Each structure stands twice: as C-alpha cells, then as structure tokens.
Tab-separated table of C-alpha atoms in Angstrom:
chain	number	residue	atom	x	y	z
V	1	UNK	CA	0.128	-0.245	0.561
V	2	UNK	CA	3.091	2.081	0.636
V	3	UNK	CA	4.193	1.521	-2.532
V	4	UNK	CA	0.858	2.494	-4.126
V	5	UNK	CA	0.855	5.886	-2.387
V	6	UNK	CA	4.430	6.267	-3.188
V	7	UNK	CA	3.837	5.880	-6.871
V	8	UNK	CA	0.283	8.217	-6.680
V	9	UNK	CA	2.035	10.915	-5.482
V	10	UNK	CA	4.683	10.905	-7.547
V	11	UNK	CA	3.106	11.754	-11.425
V	12	UNK	CA	0.841	13.305	-8.876
V	13	UNK	CA	3.448	15.848	-9.095
V	14	UNK	CA	4.311	15.032	-12.901
V	15	UNK	CA	0.714	15.463	-13.607
V	16	UNK	CA	0.627	18.931	-12.104
V	17	UNK	CA	3.661	19.945	-13.402
V	18	UNK	CA	1.785	18.501	-17.711
V	19	UNK	CA	-1.494	20.449	-17.139
V	20	UNK	CA	0.164	23.993	-16.245
V	21	UNK	CA	2.512	23.156	-19.543
V	22	UNK	CA	-1.138	22.061	-21.298
V	23	UNK	CA	-2.176	25.655	-20.350
V	24	UNK	CA	0.637	27.411	-21.506
V	25	UNK	CA	0.832	25.081	-25.054
V	26	UNK	CA	4.104	24.801	-24.577
V	27	UNK	CA	4.049	21.125	-24.871
V	28	UNK	CA	5.503	19.103	-28.145
V	29	UNK	CA	3.543	16.371	-29.585
V	30	UNK	CA	4.621	14.158	-31.714
V	31	UNK	CA	1.774	11.822	-33.437
V	32	UNK	CA	2.763	8.347	-35.110
V	33	UNK	CA	0.901	7.624	-38.134
V	34	UNK	CA	-0.992	10.094	-40.141
V	35	UNK	CA	-3.452	8.232	-41.900
V	36	UNK	CA	-7.290	8.981	-42.137
V	37	UNK	CA	-6.992	9.063	-38.029
V	38	UNK	CA	-3.732	10.687	-37.275
V	39	UNK	CA	-3.377	13.745	-40.238
V	40	UNK	CA	-6.793	15.231	-38.520
V	41	UNK	CA	-6.073	15.166	-34.939
V	42	UNK	CA	-2.245	16.884	-35.960
V	43	UNK	CA	-4.207	19.531	-37.691
V	44	UNK	CA	-7.172	19.677	-33.938
V	45	UNK	CA	-3.472	20.011	-32.349
V	46	UNK	CA	-2.099	22.680	-34.070
V	47	UNK	CA	-5.366	24.439	-34.106
V	48	UNK	CA	-5.006	24.604	-30.547
V	49	UNK	CA	-1.841	26.161	-30.261
V	50	UNK	CA	0.924	23.356	-29.605
V	51	UNK	CA	4.086	22.163	-31.331
V	52	UNK	CA	3.208	19.172	-33.474
V	53	UNK	CA	5.603	16.074	-35.153
V	54	UNK	CA	4.112	13.864	-37.494
V	55	UNK	CA	6.144	10.746	-37.720
V	56	UNK	CA	4.999	8.014	-40.276
V	57	UNK	CA	7.351	5.358	-41.953
V	58	UNK	CA	5.326	5.952	-45.517
V	59	UNK	CA	8.045	8.112	-48.489
V	60	UNK	CA	4.319	8.893	-50.030
V	61	UNK	CA	2.866	10.269	-47.109
V	62	UNK	CA	5.921	12.927	-45.798
V	63	UNK	CA	6.675	13.970	-48.994
V	64	UNK	CA	3.008	15.187	-50.218
V	65	UNK	CA	3.078	17.380	-46.538
V	66	UNK	CA	6.524	17.966	-47.113
V	67	UNK	CA	5.049	19.801	-50.730
V	68	UNK	CA	1.276	20.988	-48.546
V	69	UNK	CA	-0.043	18.774	-50.141
V	70	UNK	CA	-3.430	16.835	-47.977
V	71	UNK	CA	-2.495	12.637	-48.826
V	72	UNK	CA	-5.795	12.248	-48.175
V	73	UNK	CA	-8.701	12.788	-50.519
V	74	UNK	CA	-11.513	14.187	-47.779
V	75	UNK	CA	-9.049	16.551	-46.143
V	76	UNK	CA	-8.297	19.572	-48.374
V	77	UNK	CA	-5.180	21.434	-49.154
V	78	UNK	CA	-6.033	24.043	-47.799
V	79	UNK	CA	-7.659	22.660	-44.393
V	80	UNK	CA	-3.719	21.587	-43.573
V	81	UNK	CA	-2.582	25.730	-44.158
V	82	UNK	CA	-3.545	24.962	-39.843
V	83	UNK	CA	-0.513	22.951	-39.272
V	84	UNK	CA	1.919	25.723	-41.089
V	85	UNK	CA	4.321	26.823	-39.467
V	86	UNK	CA	3.720	24.149	-35.772
V	87	UNK	CA	4.414	21.364	-37.444
V	88	UNK	CA	6.417	18.885	-38.812
V	89	UNK	CA	6.161	15.736	-41.078
V	90	UNK	CA	9.539	13.278	-40.472
V	91	UNK	CA	10.452	9.705	-40.698
V	92	UNK	CA	11.295	7.576	-37.667
V	93	UNK	CA	15.319	7.969	-37.187
V	94	UNK	CA	17.365	5.203	-35.871
V	95	UNK	CA	14.646	2.962	-34.248
V	96	UNK	CA	13.766	5.674	-32.289
V	97	UNK	CA	10.472	8.380	-31.773
V	98	UNK	CA	11.211	12.372	-32.321
V	99	UNK	CA	11.787	13.584	-29.047
V	100	UNK	CA	8.144	15.107	-27.807
V	101	UNK	CA	6.749	15.858	-24.140
V	102	UNK	CA	3.002	13.316	-26.063
V	103	UNK	CA	2.567	10.812	-27.809
V	104	UNK	CA	-0.281	10.063	-29.423
V	105	UNK	CA	-0.403	7.164	-31.848
V	106	UNK	CA	-2.816	6.036	-34.300
V	107	UNK	CA	-1.099	3.378	-36.428
V	108	UNK	CA	-3.414	1.088	-38.019
V	109	UNK	CA	-4.599	-2.186	-36.033
V	110	UNK	CA	-6.107	-4.497	-39.251
V	111	UNK	CA	-6.353	-8.595	-39.536
V	112	UNK	CA	-4.083	-10.621	-40.068
V	113	UNK	CA	-3.799	-13.071	-43.133
V	114	UNK	CA	-5.477	-15.676	-40.439
V	115	UNK	CA	-8.289	-13.112	-39.263
V	116	UNK	CA	-6.690	-12.667	-36.248
V	117	UNK	CA	-6.381	-9.014	-34.493
V	118	UNK	CA	-2.831	-7.838	-36.292
V	119	UNK	CA	-1.126	-5.288	-33.335
V	120	UNK	CA	2.106	-4.950	-34.983
V	121	UNK	CA	1.975	-1.269	-35.536
V	122	UNK	CA	0.676	-0.558	-32.421
V	123	UNK	CA	3.777	-2.535	-30.655
V	124	UNK	CA	6.490	-1.566	-33.438
V	125	UNK	CA	5.182	1.973	-32.392
V	126	UNK	CA	5.274	1.265	-28.284
V	127	UNK	CA	8.966	0.522	-29.873
V	128	UNK	CA	9.885	3.932	-30.876
V	129	UNK	CA	8.484	5.748	-28.713
V	130	UNK	CA	10.609	3.459	-25.354
V	131	UNK	CA	13.734	5.323	-25.922
V	132	UNK	CA	12.695	8.049	-26.264
V	133	UNK	CA	9.894	8.561	-23.854
V	134	UNK	CA	11.045	10.683	-20.482
V	135	UNK	CA	9.708	10.937	-17.157
V	136	UNK	CA	6.106	13.346	-17.213
V	137	UNK	CA	5.219	12.447	-20.493
V	138	UNK	CA	1.642	10.987	-21.658
V	139	UNK	CA	1.300	8.052	-23.918
V	140	UNK	CA	-2.033	7.720	-25.774
V	141	UNK	CA	-2.807	4.250	-27.458
V	142	UNK	CA	-5.862	5.655	-29.999
V	143	UNK	CA	-5.699	2.869	-32.258
V	144	UNK	CA	-8.898	0.224	-31.768
V	145	UNK	CA	-7.496	-2.320	-29.867
V	146	UNK	CA	-9.071	-5.355	-27.443
V	147	UNK	CA	-9.842	-4.499	-23.940
V	148	UNK	CA	-6.436	-5.355	-22.391
V	149	UNK	CA	-3.965	-4.928	-25.316
V	150	UNK	CA	-2.933	-1.166	-23.591
V	151	UNK	CA	-2.240	-2.772	-20.748
V	152	UNK	CA	-0.229	-6.073	-22.442
V	153	UNK	CA	1.227	-4.891	-25.564
V	154	UNK	CA	2.453	-1.319	-24.963
V	155	UNK	CA	2.473	-0.533	-21.365
V	156	UNK	CA	5.882	-3.499	-20.859
V	157	UNK	CA	7.601	-2.099	-24.449
V	158	UNK	CA	6.764	1.425	-22.966
V	159	UNK	CA	8.832	0.454	-19.539
V	160	UNK	CA	11.108	-1.714	-20.543
V	161	UNK	CA	13.320	0.233	-23.145
V	162	UNK	CA	12.232	3.555	-21.180
V	163	UNK	CA	13.107	2.453	-17.625
V	164	UNK	CA	10.406	4.094	-16.264
V	165	UNK	CA	7.244	3.172	-14.939
V	166	UNK	CA	3.590	3.796	-15.365
V	167	UNK	CA	2.036	5.138	-13.432
V	168	UNK	CA	5.206	6.646	-11.376
V	169	UNK	CA	7.405	8.240	-13.948
V	170	UNK	CA	4.659	9.067	-17.515
V	171	UNK	CA	0.964	8.048	-17.895
V	172	UNK	CA	-0.690	6.311	-20.799
V	173	UNK	CA	-4.371	5.874	-21.797
V	174	UNK	CA	-6.312	4.637	-24.454
V	175	UNK	CA	-8.318	7.220	-26.380
V	176	UNK	CA	-10.033	5.980	-28.671
V	177	UNK	CA	-10.323	7.910	-32.568
V	178	UNK	CA	-13.721	8.318	-33.276
V	179	UNK	CA	-13.375	9.201	-37.211
V	180	UNK	CA	-16.286	10.007	-39.694
V	181	UNK	CA	-14.831	10.051	-42.843
V	182	UNK	CA	-16.628	12.020	-45.435
V	183	UNK	CA	-17.623	13.892	-42.759
V	184	UNK	CA	-18.542	17.809	-42.778
V	185	UNK	CA	-15.266	18.807	-42.047
V	186	UNK	CA	-12.916	15.484	-42.383
V	187	UNK	CA	-12.239	16.443	-38.418
V	188	UNK	CA	-13.110	13.931	-35.601
V	189	UNK	CA	-15.848	13.663	-33.490
V	190	UNK	CA	-15.230	16.459	-30.356
V	191	UNK	CA	-16.895	13.893	-27.823
V	192	UNK	CA	-13.946	11.642	-27.451
V	193	UNK	CA	-13.223	8.871	-24.270
V	194	UNK	CA	-10.621	8.838	-22.084
V	195	UNK	CA	-9.219	5.640	-20.088
V	196	UNK	CA	-6.324	5.253	-17.873
V	197	UNK	CA	-5.870	3.289	-14.869
V	198	UNK	CA	-4.841	5.784	-12.366
V	199	UNK	CA	-6.260	8.989	-10.918
V	200	UNK	CA	-3.398	11.156	-12.616
V	201	UNK	CA	-2.893	9.419	-15.995
V	202	UNK	CA	-6.449	10.157	-16.316
V	203	UNK	CA	-6.005	13.983	-15.658
V	204	UNK	CA	-2.817	14.076	-17.283
V	205	UNK	CA	-4.753	13.318	-20.797
V	206	UNK	CA	-8.140	15.276	-19.663
V	207	UNK	CA	-6.081	18.101	-19.355
V	208	UNK	CA	-4.719	17.719	-23.100
V	209	UNK	CA	-7.770	15.759	-24.996
V	210	UNK	CA	-9.775	19.313	-23.061
V	211	UNK	CA	-8.046	21.213	-25.563
V	212	UNK	CA	-9.555	20.418	-28.958
V	213	UNK	CA	-11.981	17.876	-27.552
V	214	UNK	CA	-15.493	17.181	-25.068
V	215	UNK	CA	-14.130	14.330	-23.331
V	216	UNK	CA	-15.508	11.944	-20.787
V	217	UNK	CA	-13.583	9.653	-18.932
V	218	UNK	CA	-13.763	6.167	-18.156
V	219	UNK	CA	-12.289	4.077	-15.313
V	220	UNK	CA	-9.514	2.053	-16.957
V	221	UNK	CA	-7.703	1.615	-19.898
V	222	UNK	CA	-9.668	-1.433	-20.478
V	223	UNK	CA	-12.869	0.267	-20.733
V	224	UNK	CA	-12.247	2.790	-23.164
V	225	UNK	CA	-10.644	-0.175	-25.163
V	226	UNK	CA	-14.521	-2.198	-24.495
V	227	UNK	CA	-16.267	0.766	-25.128
V	228	UNK	CA	-14.624	0.976	-29.052
V	229	UNK	CA	-15.866	-2.324	-29.917
V	230	UNK	CA	-18.910	-1.816	-28.352
V	231	UNK	CA	-19.499	1.138	-30.375
V	232	UNK	CA	-18.395	-0.283	-33.355
V	233	UNK	CA	-20.210	-3.468	-32.529
V	234	UNK	CA	-23.958	-1.777	-32.226
V	235	UNK	CA	-23.285	-0.469	-35.434
V	236	UNK	CA	-22.876	-4.338	-37.197
V	237	UNK	CA	-25.824	-5.620	-35.243
V	238	UNK	CA	-28.028	-3.344	-36.222
V	239	UNK	CA	-27.238	-3.715	-39.735
V	240	UNK	CA	-27.382	-7.349	-39.459
V	241	UNK	CA	-30.793	-7.284	-38.698
V	242	UNK	CA	-31.430	-3.873	-41.437
V	243	UNK	CA	-29.862	-6.181	-44.187
V	244	UNK	CA	-32.392	-9.375	-42.263
V	245	UNK	CA	-35.657	-7.063	-42.356
V	246	UNK	CA	-35.285	-6.251	-45.249
V	247	UNK	CA	-34.593	-9.806	-47.386
V	248	UNK	CA	-38.362	-10.799	-45.348
V	249	UNK	CA	-40.434	-7.487	-46.067
V	250	UNK	CA	-39.585	-8.507	-49.719
V	251	UNK	CA	-40.869	-11.545	-49.691
V	252	UNK	CA	-44.103	-10.466	-48.467
V	253	UNK	CA	-43.746	-7.951	-51.145
V	254	UNK	CA	-43.639	-4.642	-48.690
V	255	UNK	CA	-41.277	-2.157	-49.920
V	256	UNK	CA	-38.703	-1.997	-46.816
V	257	UNK	CA	-37.744	1.022	-46.629
V	258	UNK	CA	-41.270	2.543	-46.723
V	259	UNK	CA	-41.242	0.102	-43.512
V	260	UNK	CA	-38.296	1.635	-41.927
V	261	UNK	CA	-39.181	4.573	-42.691
V	262	UNK	CA	-42.620	4.934	-40.705
V	263	UNK	CA	-40.743	2.632	-37.969
V	264	UNK	CA	-38.129	6.076	-37.723
V	265	UNK	CA	-41.301	8.438	-37.195
V	266	UNK	CA	-41.397	6.718	-33.767
V	267	UNK	CA	-39.071	9.380	-31.272
V	268	UNK	CA	-37.316	7.369	-28.782
V	269	UNK	CA	-37.236	3.664	-28.712
V	270	UNK	CA	-35.947	2.839	-32.679
V	271	UNK	CA	-32.761	3.636	-34.398
V	272	UNK	CA	-33.162	3.761	-38.336
V	273	UNK	CA	-30.271	1.753	-39.937
V	274	UNK	CA	-30.053	0.631	-43.686
V	275	UNK	CA	-29.326	-2.479	-45.624
V	276	UNK	CA	-26.955	-2.454	-48.430
V	277	UNK	CA	-24.699	-4.889	-50.586
V	278	UNK	CA	-22.424	-5.402	-47.020
V	279	UNK	CA	-19.909	-3.089	-44.824
V	280	UNK	CA	-16.646	-2.003	-45.477
V	281	UNK	CA	-14.105	0.226	-44.109
V	282	UNK	CA	-11.866	-0.564	-40.972
V	283	UNK	CA	-14.611	-0.301	-38.313
V	284	UNK	CA	-17.496	-2.215	-38.855
V	285	UNK	CA	-15.319	-5.165	-40.668
V	286	UNK	CA	-12.627	-5.742	-38.105
V	287	UNK	CA	-13.134	-3.927	-35.831
V	288	UNK	CA	-15.908	-6.642	-33.718
V	289	UNK	CA	-13.763	-9.217	-34.144
V	290	UNK	CA	-11.172	-7.871	-32.115
V	291	UNK	CA	-13.959	-8.327	-29.241
V	292	UNK	CA	-14.462	-12.495	-30.700
V	293	UNK	CA	-11.214	-12.892	-30.427
V	294	UNK	CA	-10.541	-11.296	-27.311
V	295	UNK	CA	-13.995	-13.320	-26.032
V	296	UNK	CA	-12.783	-16.947	-27.704
V	297	UNK	CA	-9.324	-16.083	-25.956
V	298	UNK	CA	-10.857	-16.073	-22.295
V	299	UNK	CA	-13.671	-19.223	-23.268
V	300	UNK	CA	-16.121	-16.536	-24.184
V	301	UNK	CA	-18.459	-16.545	-26.826
V	302	UNK	CA	-20.235	-13.576	-29.100
V	303	UNK	CA	-23.435	-15.519	-31.020
V	304	UNK	CA	-25.368	-12.740	-31.789
V	305	UNK	CA	-22.003	-10.538	-33.127
V	306	UNK	CA	-20.688	-13.834	-34.817
V	307	UNK	CA	-24.370	-14.583	-36.280
V	308	UNK	CA	-24.217	-10.356	-37.370
V	309	UNK	CA	-20.306	-11.210	-39.211
V	310	UNK	CA	-22.120	-14.377	-41.288
V	311	UNK	CA	-25.458	-11.926	-42.397
V	312	UNK	CA	-23.664	-9.019	-43.394
V	313	UNK	CA	-20.730	-11.143	-45.201
V	314	UNK	CA	-23.423	-12.717	-47.438
V	315	UNK	CA	-24.702	-9.542	-48.765
V	316	UNK	CA	-22.231	-8.991	-51.637
V	317	UNK	CA	-22.587	-12.684	-52.855
V	318	UNK	CA	-26.260	-11.916	-52.207
V	319	UNK	CA	-26.357	-8.800	-54.576
V	320	UNK	CA	-24.628	-11.447	-57.705
V	321	UNK	CA	-26.546	-14.590	-56.912
V	322	UNK	CA	-29.838	-11.980	-58.041
V	323	UNK	CA	-27.628	-10.358	-60.615
V	324	UNK	CA	-26.735	-13.468	-62.081
V	325	UNK	CA	-30.125	-14.886	-62.443
V	326	UNK	CA	-31.255	-12.201	-64.058
V	327	UNK	CA	-28.637	-11.330	-66.844
V	328	UNK	CA	-29.053	-13.035	-70.288
V	329	UNK	CA	-27.521	-15.904	-71.746
V	330	UNK	CA	-24.498	-15.341	-74.115
V	331	UNK	CA	-23.279	-18.023	-77.192
V	332	UNK	CA	-19.857	-17.327	-76.476
V	333	UNK	CA	-20.118	-18.496	-73.265
V	334	UNK	CA	-19.568	-13.960	-71.078
V	335	UNK	CA	-22.420	-14.721	-67.693
V	336	UNK	CA	-23.207	-10.714	-69.339
V	337	UNK	CA	-22.045	-7.328	-69.018
V	338	UNK	CA	-22.171	-5.365	-65.610
V	339	UNK	CA	-20.713	-2.015	-64.745
V	340	UNK	CA	-20.469	-1.584	-60.756
V	341	UNK	CA	-20.996	2.000	-59.284
V	342	UNK	CA	-18.986	3.258	-56.579
V	343	UNK	CA	-16.275	1.372	-55.551
V	344	UNK	CA	-15.765	3.194	-52.470
V	345	UNK	CA	-17.195	1.492	-48.818
V	346	UNK	CA	-19.353	4.627	-47.667
V	347	UNK	CA	-20.459	7.084	-50.005
V	348	UNK	CA	-18.841	10.771	-50.647
V	349	UNK	CA	-15.167	8.780	-49.632
V	350	UNK	CA	-12.090	7.270	-51.443
V	351	UNK	CA	-11.653	4.593	-48.979
V	352	UNK	CA	-12.197	1.341	-50.846
V	353	UNK	CA	-11.293	-0.969	-47.338
V	354	UNK	CA	-13.380	-4.209	-47.801
V	355	UNK	CA	-15.233	-2.281	-50.480
V	356	UNK	CA	-18.657	-4.843	-51.152
V	357	UNK	CA	-17.881	-3.248	-54.690
V	358	UNK	CA	-14.498	-5.184	-54.688
V	359	UNK	CA	-16.217	-8.732	-53.656
V	360	UNK	CA	-19.116	-7.900	-56.272
V	361	UNK	CA	-16.407	-7.345	-59.261
V	362	UNK	CA	-14.809	-10.665	-58.218
V	363	UNK	CA	-17.924	-13.154	-57.923
V	364	UNK	CA	-19.301	-11.210	-60.848
V	365	UNK	CA	-15.848	-11.357	-62.780
V	366	UNK	CA	-15.338	-15.606	-61.996
V	367	UNK	CA	-18.927	-16.413	-63.398
V	368	UNK	CA	-17.724	-15.205	-66.317
V	369	UNK	CA	-18.960	-11.302	-66.907
V	370	UNK	CA	-17.495	-8.835	-68.423
V	371	UNK	CA	-17.078	-6.632	-65.581
V	372	UNK	CA	-15.488	-2.422	-65.453
V	373	UNK	CA	-16.553	-0.032	-62.589
V	374	UNK	CA	-16.960	4.430	-62.413
V	375	UNK	CA	-16.299	6.107	-59.382
V	376	UNK	CA	-15.111	9.993	-58.824
V	377	UNK	CA	-13.617	8.671	-55.819
V	378	UNK	CA	-12.405	6.088	-56.322
V	379	UNK	CA	-9.499	5.949	-59.521
V	380	UNK	CA	-7.887	3.199	-59.212
V	381	UNK	CA	-9.511	0.228	-57.259
V	382	UNK	CA	-7.654	-3.802	-56.195
V	383	UNK	CA	-10.028	-6.570	-57.281
V	384	UNK	CA	-9.414	-9.981	-57.352
V	385	UNK	CA	-5.142	-10.210	-58.232
V	386	UNK	CA	-5.246	-7.513	-60.794
V	387	UNK	CA	-5.920	-3.276	-60.724
V	388	UNK	CA	-9.014	-1.910	-62.022
V	389	UNK	CA	-8.862	2.332	-63.476
V	390	UNK	CA	-12.331	3.695	-62.274
V	391	UNK	CA	-13.861	3.677	-66.277
V	392	UNK	CA	-15.314	7.555	-66.804
V	393	UNK	CA	-19.204	8.074	-66.510
V	394	UNK	CA	-19.690	9.363	-70.335
V	395	UNK	CA	-17.778	6.106	-71.589
V	396	UNK	CA	-19.590	4.008	-69.550
V	397	UNK	CA	-23.496	5.482	-70.580
V	398	UNK	CA	-21.990	5.521	-74.092
V	399	UNK	CA	-21.811	1.650	-73.876
V	400	UNK	CA	-24.388	-1.349	-73.473
V	401	UNK	CA	-24.765	-3.000	-70.446
V	402	UNK	CA	-26.753	-6.194	-69.684
V	403	UNK	CA	-26.744	-4.768	-66.058
V	404	UNK	CA	-25.876	-2.037	-63.602
V	405	UNK	CA	-25.173	-2.685	-59.647
V	406	UNK	CA	-25.156	0.171	-57.854
V	407	UNK	CA	-23.595	-0.249	-54.747
V	408	UNK	CA	-22.267	3.358	-52.893
V	409	UNK	CA	-24.275	6.427	-53.710
V	410	UNK	CA	-22.295	9.222	-53.817
V	411	UNK	CA	-24.262	12.742	-53.919
V	412	UNK	CA	-22.413	13.533	-57.299
V	413	UNK	CA	-23.031	11.087	-59.569
V	414	UNK	CA	-26.654	10.632	-61.216
V	415	UNK	CA	-27.553	7.384	-60.638
V	416	UNK	CA	-31.206	8.472	-62.597
V	417	UNK	CA	-28.562	8.650	-65.609
V	418	UNK	CA	-27.531	5.011	-65.260
V	419	UNK	CA	-30.817	3.845	-65.993
V	420	UNK	CA	-30.891	4.407	-69.980
V	421	UNK	CA	-27.201	2.166	-69.920
V	422	UNK	CA	-29.080	-1.007	-69.125
V	423	UNK	CA	-32.448	-2.668	-68.723
V	424	UNK	CA	-31.299	-3.689	-65.585
V	425	UNK	CA	-30.413	-1.910	-62.394
V	426	UNK	CA	-30.203	-3.674	-58.991
V	427	UNK	CA	-30.256	-0.936	-56.725
V	428	UNK	CA	-28.780	-1.412	-53.430
V	429	UNK	CA	-28.921	1.525	-51.623
V	430	UNK	CA	-32.398	2.597	-52.396
V	431	UNK	CA	-31.424	5.622	-54.311
V	432	UNK	CA	-33.775	5.903	-57.265
V	433	UNK	CA	-36.249	4.857	-55.440
V	434	UNK	CA	-39.263	7.842	-56.760
V	435	UNK	CA	-37.247	8.382	-59.696
V	436	UNK	CA	-38.958	8.900	-62.912
V	437	UNK	CA	-38.735	6.257	-65.111
V	438	UNK	CA	-36.947	3.514	-63.212
V	439	UNK	CA	-40.258	1.469	-62.770
V	440	UNK	CA	-39.811	-2.538	-63.025
V	441	UNK	CA	-36.313	-1.523	-64.909
V	442	UNK	CA	-34.676	-1.274	-61.057
V	443	UNK	CA	-34.270	-4.669	-59.202
V	444	UNK	CA	-34.132	-3.556	-55.139
V	445	UNK	CA	-31.892	-5.693	-53.364
C-alpha cells in the first residue's frame, strides 16, 4: 500500500506540472501515424496551439506533406494551412521516435491473413516511443484494440525500453478515435473517451484532450478499449438486422425502405439503420473481430455478433446471385456485361478498404461476366489480383450493359443516368426510389 501511495504521489506531482504546460501550450506532441486518424488529430492539436511532430514511415505521405499537399482525399490542401508553422512530418530515425512531451499512437490495427488482430504496428510504435520517453510524459493509444491490449502490449514495451514506470513516471491512456470519414469537416468527433488506470494519468490525458475535444473520463484502459468495440459492434448488429428485415419484407411484397421510414417516426426506442450490399471500411468489418477474438481466448462467446458478421458477410454474394440469375445467356460462353457504380465503402469518400464492391466485382468476374466500375472518388481499385481503373462516366453511359449494380450512392453521381445504360439496374442503396422512369427496370437488392 505504501508503494502504491508513493507511485500515485509521484505522478500527481508530474501531472500538476504537465497540466500547467498544457495550459501554456508549452508541449510538443508527436503523432505516430498520419493516416485518416492521425492527420486530423494533428490538425486539431495545431489549431489548439501546440507544436506537433507527425511521424510516419510512408515516403509518399511525408513527401505530400512536405509539399503542403494533403495525402488524404477527404482533407483539402487548404485545410492543412492550420498546421503551419507549428508542424513537421518526419520518418522515425534509428529506431526512435522524435523527442516530445506527448505521444499519440494512431497506427492501423487490421486483421492478419488468418483473421486474427494484427497488433504489429501498435507494438512497433511503442518500441519507437520507449527509447525517447521521458519522465512526466503522456502516451495515449488512439488505435482500436481489444480489451487489455494497451496494458499487455504497449505498457511493457514502454517500460522496458525507457526504464520508467507507467503510473509513476509517465502517464498511459487509451483515447479511442472517433473518426467519421465523409463528414462535413473530415475531423474527428469532439466527444471523446479517455481511459487510464489511475487518477493522475486520467487527469493528464483529460488536460490535453480538453484543449480540442469534449472528453469523458472512464475508469480504466480496458473500459475505453471495450467501449470503442461496443460502438462498432452495435452498428454491425443493427445493420445485419436491417438486411435481414429487408429480405423478409421483400419476400412479403413490402417495400423495406418504406417500412424503415415508418418505424423511424417513433421518437424513442428505435434507431434506423440502412440495409445495403455489405459493410466496409476499417471499423465495422474489423473491430468486432477484436472483441470476438479476445472473448474466445477467455472461453467466452458472442453468438449474436457472430451471426451478424455472417449476415453482412453474405450480402455481396447474395447481390451477385440476383444479378447472375437475371443476366441473359450468351452464345460465346460469357455471362454478360455488368457495370458496378461506386467502389468506396461509403458515400462521398475515397476509401475502398473492405468495400463490398470489391467482392461483387470478383464474384461476377469469376462467373464469366465482363465487368467495369466507375467512381469519382476511387480512381483505382484492386480486385481479384488485378488493378482496375475507374471508367469515365461518359464512356460507360455510351455503352450497352446487361446490368448495372449501384453499390455506393455518392451525392455527386447522377444515378438516374444509368437507367438508360442497361435494361436492369440493381439498386442496393434505394437511391432510385421515386425517380421518374425507373419502374420495373430497377431491382431492389
């Protein structure tokens, strides 16, 4: 007990000095990872008045920022003006992160080829920070991880390489990102969570995050980790339910979108979710796996989450089955010409990670279809081991297609124009509802 009290008292003294420096903006913040989470975070910090060092291993990202060009399609070059002159983008040198008072880890946490969490980038970031870590510093992990990962993987690496102890000499926190690609500003939600395992560590993290966000403190690292996973599991399960209800209502001869709109008039106890061709991006296809993987390792199970993953995972194949069943036979052995409209996983973004469009193109091509895609936000797309180029809209509208499949409903696309390009348009987003001339030529899937 005496040792715990000494540890708490030691960091409490450091926390007071740290918060005073936050108020004076007398801190250098290092953001590790300048992707769709790290770069907006660096912008927030620069706007708040801090000196920011961005650390990234991608030469393309570093070259783009050196030329004051945005490496992200949803962040305009003009938005980067808020970074200068308080920002520098560098590569990690000699296995060591740049000197800083705060380290914020914003690296990818994808799935490995075996389908398990891939924590390699997080562990590498911790190993870069450890040798540079000083007494009184703050390290916060923003990357999505499974409950317990920060304490089990990040903390021991920091302590071993720095010779310091979390909770006594430096603060360790988890502040999961809440990024909304395609949102109005491209910035993260101002409402954030901050978790740490001691009062002093939470206070240090809250002091920093209050300068650019509206943080809510939670009682531990693991609570913050689990909360982030819960947010995306919630979305996964409800999207799966929306797809299951849509298929059932169509089988009853009902318009599932009309049913959803009617239910959404209830002012309490109901939140509308849209059916679609599948899920994509990083969050919904990946984050729930971090929870189910952790649960299985502890002898626990999440059958509802597993069922939801199965339902949304089947959607691209179900869409393709309806398209292939409707295509006319061709003497040359081919299955027809199919145009996919939209390759991004979400409207108005250029992110095609885990997009259902990729699987739809692959399934149709494997079935013998001639396929092409168009998307103003995604100029190139890898599908089936091939690098595809987006076809210009004028070009595809001039051709005859056997079917058009609308996968992503970008605002800047005139989806009604595709009605004249093919005898059948498969609408997975209900974007052609009420469009004059659609009629029987549109198939809702």
